[in-house]
mmCIF file of C-alpha atoms in Angstrom:
data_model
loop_
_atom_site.group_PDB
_atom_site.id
_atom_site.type_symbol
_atom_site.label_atom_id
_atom_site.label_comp_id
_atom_site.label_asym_id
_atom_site.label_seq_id
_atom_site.Cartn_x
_atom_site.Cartn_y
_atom_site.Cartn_z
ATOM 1 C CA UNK A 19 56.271 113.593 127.769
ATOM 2 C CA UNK A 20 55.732 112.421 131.352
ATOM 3 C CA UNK A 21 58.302 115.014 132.372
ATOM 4 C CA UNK A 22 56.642 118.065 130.444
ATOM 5 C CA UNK A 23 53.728 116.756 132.188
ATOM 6 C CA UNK A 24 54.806 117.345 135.787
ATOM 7 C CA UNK A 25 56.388 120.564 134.168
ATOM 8 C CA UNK A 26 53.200 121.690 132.853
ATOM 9 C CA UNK A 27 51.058 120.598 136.196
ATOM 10 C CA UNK A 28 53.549 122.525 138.528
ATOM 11 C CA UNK A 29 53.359 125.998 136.882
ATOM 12 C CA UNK A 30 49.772 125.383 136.723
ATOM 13 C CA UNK A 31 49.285 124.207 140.000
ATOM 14 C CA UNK A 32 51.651 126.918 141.351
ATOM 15 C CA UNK A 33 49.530 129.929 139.614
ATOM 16 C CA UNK A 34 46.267 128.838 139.888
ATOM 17 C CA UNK A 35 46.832 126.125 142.786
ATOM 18 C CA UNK A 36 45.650 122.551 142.126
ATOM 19 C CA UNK A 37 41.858 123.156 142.479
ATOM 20 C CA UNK A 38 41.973 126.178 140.146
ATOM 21 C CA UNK A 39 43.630 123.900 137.243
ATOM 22 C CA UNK A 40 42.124 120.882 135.752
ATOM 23 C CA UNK A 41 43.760 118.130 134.148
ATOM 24 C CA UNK A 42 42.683 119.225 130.775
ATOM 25 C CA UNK A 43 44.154 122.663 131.206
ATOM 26 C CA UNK A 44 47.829 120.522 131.729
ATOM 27 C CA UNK A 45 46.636 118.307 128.559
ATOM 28 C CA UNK A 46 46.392 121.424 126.707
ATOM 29 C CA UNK A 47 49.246 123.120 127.858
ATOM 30 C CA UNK A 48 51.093 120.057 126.187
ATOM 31 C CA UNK A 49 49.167 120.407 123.000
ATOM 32 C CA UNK A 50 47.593 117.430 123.470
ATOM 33 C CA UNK A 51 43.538 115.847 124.429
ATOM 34 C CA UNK A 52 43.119 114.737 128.630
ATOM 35 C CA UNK A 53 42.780 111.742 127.540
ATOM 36 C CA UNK A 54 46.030 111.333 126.139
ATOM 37 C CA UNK A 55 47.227 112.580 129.371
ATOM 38 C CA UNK A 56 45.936 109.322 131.045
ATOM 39 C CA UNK A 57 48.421 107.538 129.233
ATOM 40 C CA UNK A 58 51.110 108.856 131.739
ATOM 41 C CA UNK A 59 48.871 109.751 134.598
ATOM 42 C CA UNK A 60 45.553 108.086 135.203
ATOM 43 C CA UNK A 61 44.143 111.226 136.813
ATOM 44 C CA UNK A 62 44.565 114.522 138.672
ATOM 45 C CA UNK A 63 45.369 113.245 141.525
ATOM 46 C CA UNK A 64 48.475 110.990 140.479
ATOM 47 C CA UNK A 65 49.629 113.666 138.613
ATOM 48 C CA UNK A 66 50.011 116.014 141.734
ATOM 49 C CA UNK A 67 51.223 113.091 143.167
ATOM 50 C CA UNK A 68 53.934 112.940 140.965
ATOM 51 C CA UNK A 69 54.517 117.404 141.036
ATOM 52 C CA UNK A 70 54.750 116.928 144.655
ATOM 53 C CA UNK A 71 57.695 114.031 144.517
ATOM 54 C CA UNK A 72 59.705 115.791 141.757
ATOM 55 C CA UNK A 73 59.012 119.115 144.055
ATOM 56 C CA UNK A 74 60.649 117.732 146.928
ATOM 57 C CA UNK A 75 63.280 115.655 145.518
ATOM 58 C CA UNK A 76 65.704 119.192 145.914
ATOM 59 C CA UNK A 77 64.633 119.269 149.856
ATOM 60 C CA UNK A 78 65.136 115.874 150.592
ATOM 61 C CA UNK A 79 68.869 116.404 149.066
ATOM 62 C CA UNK A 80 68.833 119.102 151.130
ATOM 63 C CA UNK A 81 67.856 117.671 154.544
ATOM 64 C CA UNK A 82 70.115 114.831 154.452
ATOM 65 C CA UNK A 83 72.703 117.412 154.005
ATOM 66 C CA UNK A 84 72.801 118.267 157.858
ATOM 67 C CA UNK A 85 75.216 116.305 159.606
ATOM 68 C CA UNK A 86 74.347 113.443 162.151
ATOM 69 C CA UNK A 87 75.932 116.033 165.107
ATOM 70 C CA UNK A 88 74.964 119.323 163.622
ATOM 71 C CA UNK A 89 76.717 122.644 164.870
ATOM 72 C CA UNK A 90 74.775 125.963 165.510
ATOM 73 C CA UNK A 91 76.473 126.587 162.183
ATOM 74 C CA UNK A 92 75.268 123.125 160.555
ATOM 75 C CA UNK A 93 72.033 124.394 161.205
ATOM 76 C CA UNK A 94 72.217 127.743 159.579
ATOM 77 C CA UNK A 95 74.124 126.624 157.015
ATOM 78 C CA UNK A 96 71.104 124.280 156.497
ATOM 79 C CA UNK A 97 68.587 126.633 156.300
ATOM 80 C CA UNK A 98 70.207 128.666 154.137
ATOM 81 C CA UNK A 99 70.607 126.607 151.551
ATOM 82 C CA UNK A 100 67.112 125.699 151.609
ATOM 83 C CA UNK A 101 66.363 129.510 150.983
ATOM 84 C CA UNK A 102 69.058 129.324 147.805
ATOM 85 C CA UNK A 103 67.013 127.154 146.630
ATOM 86 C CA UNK A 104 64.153 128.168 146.778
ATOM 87 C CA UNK A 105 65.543 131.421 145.558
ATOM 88 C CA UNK A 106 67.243 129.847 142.785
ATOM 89 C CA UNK A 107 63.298 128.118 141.881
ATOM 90 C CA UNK A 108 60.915 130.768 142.449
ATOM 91 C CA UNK A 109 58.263 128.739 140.774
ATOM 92 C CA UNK A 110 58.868 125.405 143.338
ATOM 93 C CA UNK A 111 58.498 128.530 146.069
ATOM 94 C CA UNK A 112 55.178 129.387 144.884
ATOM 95 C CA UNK A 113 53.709 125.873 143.669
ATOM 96 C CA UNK A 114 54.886 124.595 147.805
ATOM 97 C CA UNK A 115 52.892 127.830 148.946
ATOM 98 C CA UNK A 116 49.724 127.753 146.834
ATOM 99 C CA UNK A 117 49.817 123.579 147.434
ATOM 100 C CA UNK A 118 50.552 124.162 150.969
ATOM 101 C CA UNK A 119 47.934 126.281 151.764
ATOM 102 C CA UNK A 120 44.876 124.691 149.824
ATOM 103 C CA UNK A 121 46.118 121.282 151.785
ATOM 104 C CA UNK A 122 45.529 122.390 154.945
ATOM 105 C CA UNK A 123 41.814 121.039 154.094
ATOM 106 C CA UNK A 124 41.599 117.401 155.211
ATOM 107 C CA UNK A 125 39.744 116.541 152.387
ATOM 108 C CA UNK A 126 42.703 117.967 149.655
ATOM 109 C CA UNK A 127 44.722 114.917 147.888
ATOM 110 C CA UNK A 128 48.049 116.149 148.985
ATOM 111 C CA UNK A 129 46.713 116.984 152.909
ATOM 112 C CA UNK A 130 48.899 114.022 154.042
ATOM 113 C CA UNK A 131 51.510 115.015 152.006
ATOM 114 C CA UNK A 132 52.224 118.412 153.497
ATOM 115 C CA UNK A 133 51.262 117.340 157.386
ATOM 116 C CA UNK A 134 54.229 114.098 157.222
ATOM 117 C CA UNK A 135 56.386 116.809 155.737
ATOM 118 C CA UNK A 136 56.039 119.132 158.316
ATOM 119 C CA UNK A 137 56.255 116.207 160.894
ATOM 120 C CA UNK A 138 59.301 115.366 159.471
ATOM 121 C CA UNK A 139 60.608 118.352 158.905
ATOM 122 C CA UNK A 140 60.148 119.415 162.656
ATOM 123 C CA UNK A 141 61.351 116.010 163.836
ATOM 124 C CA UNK A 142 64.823 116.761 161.846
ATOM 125 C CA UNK A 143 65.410 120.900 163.159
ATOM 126 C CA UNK A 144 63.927 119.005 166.942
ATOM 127 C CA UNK A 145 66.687 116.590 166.648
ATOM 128 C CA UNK A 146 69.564 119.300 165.047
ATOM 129 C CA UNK A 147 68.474 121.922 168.116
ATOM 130 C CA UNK A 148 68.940 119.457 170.938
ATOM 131 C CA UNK A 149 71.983 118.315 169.864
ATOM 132 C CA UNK A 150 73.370 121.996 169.499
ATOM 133 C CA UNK A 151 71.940 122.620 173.040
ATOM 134 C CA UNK A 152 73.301 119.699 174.754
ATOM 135 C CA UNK A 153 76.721 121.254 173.376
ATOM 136 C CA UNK A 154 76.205 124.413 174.862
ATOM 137 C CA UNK A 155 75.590 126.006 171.115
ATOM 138 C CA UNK A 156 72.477 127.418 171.720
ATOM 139 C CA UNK A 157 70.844 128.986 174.267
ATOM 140 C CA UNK A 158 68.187 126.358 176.181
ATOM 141 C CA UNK A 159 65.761 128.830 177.226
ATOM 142 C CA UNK A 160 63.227 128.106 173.955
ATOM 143 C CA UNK A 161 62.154 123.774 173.833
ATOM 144 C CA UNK A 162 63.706 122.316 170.491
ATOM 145 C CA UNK A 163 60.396 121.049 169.084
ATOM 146 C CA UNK A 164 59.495 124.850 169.702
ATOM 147 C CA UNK A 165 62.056 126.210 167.807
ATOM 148 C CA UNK A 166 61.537 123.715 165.124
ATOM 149 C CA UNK A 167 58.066 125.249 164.854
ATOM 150 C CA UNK A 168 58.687 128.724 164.706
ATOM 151 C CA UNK A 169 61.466 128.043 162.417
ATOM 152 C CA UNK A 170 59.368 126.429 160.128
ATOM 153 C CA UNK A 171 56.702 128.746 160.541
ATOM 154 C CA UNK A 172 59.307 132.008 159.436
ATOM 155 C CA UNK A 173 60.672 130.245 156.694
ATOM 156 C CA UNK A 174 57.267 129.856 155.297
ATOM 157 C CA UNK A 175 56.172 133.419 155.874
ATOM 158 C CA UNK A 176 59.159 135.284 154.811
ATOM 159 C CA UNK A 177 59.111 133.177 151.582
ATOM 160 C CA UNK A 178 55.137 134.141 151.183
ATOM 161 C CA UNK A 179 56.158 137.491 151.606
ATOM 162 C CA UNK A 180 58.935 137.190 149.335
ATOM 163 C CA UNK A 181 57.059 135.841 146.597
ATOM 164 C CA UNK A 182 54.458 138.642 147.029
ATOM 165 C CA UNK A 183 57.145 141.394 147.208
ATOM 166 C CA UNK A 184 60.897 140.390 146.108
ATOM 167 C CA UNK A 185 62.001 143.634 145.430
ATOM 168 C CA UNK A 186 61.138 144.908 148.609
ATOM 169 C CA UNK A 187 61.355 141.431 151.139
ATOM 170 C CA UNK A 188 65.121 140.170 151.415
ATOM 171 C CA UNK A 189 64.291 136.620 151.983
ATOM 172 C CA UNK A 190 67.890 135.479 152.723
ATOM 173 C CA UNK A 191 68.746 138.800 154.967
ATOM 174 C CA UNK A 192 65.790 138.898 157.069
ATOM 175 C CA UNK A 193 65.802 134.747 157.610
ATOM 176 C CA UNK A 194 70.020 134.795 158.416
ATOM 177 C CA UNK A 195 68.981 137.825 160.993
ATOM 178 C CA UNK A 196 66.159 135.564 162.422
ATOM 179 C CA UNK A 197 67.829 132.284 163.023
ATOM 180 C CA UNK A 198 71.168 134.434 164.118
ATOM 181 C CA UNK A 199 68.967 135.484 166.826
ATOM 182 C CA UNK A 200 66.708 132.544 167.582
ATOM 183 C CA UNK A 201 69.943 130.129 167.595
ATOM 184 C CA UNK A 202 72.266 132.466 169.905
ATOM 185 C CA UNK A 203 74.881 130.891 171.933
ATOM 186 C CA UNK A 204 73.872 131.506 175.745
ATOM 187 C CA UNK A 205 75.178 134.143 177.410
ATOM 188 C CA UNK A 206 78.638 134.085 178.912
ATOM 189 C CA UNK A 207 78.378 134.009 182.747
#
């Protein structure tokens, strides 16, 4: 039941984001009273707590997946997996956007959540980016904690705009085209 719970919490927090939903709409989902709920989650706020974990279990797979020396490929290989994913788990895509969003509010339960896992996240494509530039990989013109940032920053809005338009936004395409570009070799002299 604890399982159906997070189940039941993440489409609900991924449609009608975490402040939209209450904790007896998940009770209900599951057929059951909220406070039957607090038998596997003592309130709203654990249970997010526990969406959020199972949510990021997949990415954490995935970041440990770049090697300790990552190649410009590494990298891209990286990222797109990440975007398989996510495209493989639409609903994971839209419960980290709507989540993401309302926790940019200081006061919102999971606004420490999302801020160490964009810290870490840009610590880990920092540390890829200078490797690959110390080996000549990729062009040194743009600061690695830079492109961290904007890489971050297009994954998330290309997967927004994905969600909001799939038949029309080619997630994988446009992202491939961006970080082929942003990740260039330098230029032969």
């Amino acid at each position: 039941m604890r399982a159906a719970a997070i189940e039941a919490a993440t489409e609900l927090f991924g449609t009608a984001g975490y402040r939209g939903a209450t904790f007896k709409d998940v009770a209900a989902k599951l057929g059951m009273t909220a406070a039957g709920l607090t038998y596997y989650f003592p309130d709203k706020d654990a249970l997010l707590a526990a969406v959020l974990q199972e949510r990021d279990r997949p990415a954490l797979v995935a970041e440990t997946a770049i090697p300790p020396s990552p190649s410009r490929a590494d990298i891209t290989d990286h990222v797109m997996r990440i975007l398989a994913e996510n495209i493989e788990h639409p609903g994971l895509a839209e419960l980290h956007c709507v989540l993401s969003a309302e926790a940019t509010s200081a006061e919102h339960p999971a606004h420490e959540h999302f801020r160490d896992r964009y810290r870490k996240a840009r610590e880990l494509l920092t540390d890829a980016f200078e490797v690959a530039i110390a080996r000549g990989e990729i062009r040194p013109s743009i600061p690695p904690r830079t492109l961290a940032t904007l890489l971050l920053g297009v994954l998330d809005g290309v997967q927004l705009q994905w969600l909001l338009d799939p038949q029309e936004v080619d997630m994988q395409a446009t992202v491939h085209t961006f970080v082929s570009d942003l990740l260039a070799p330098p230029e032969s002299p």
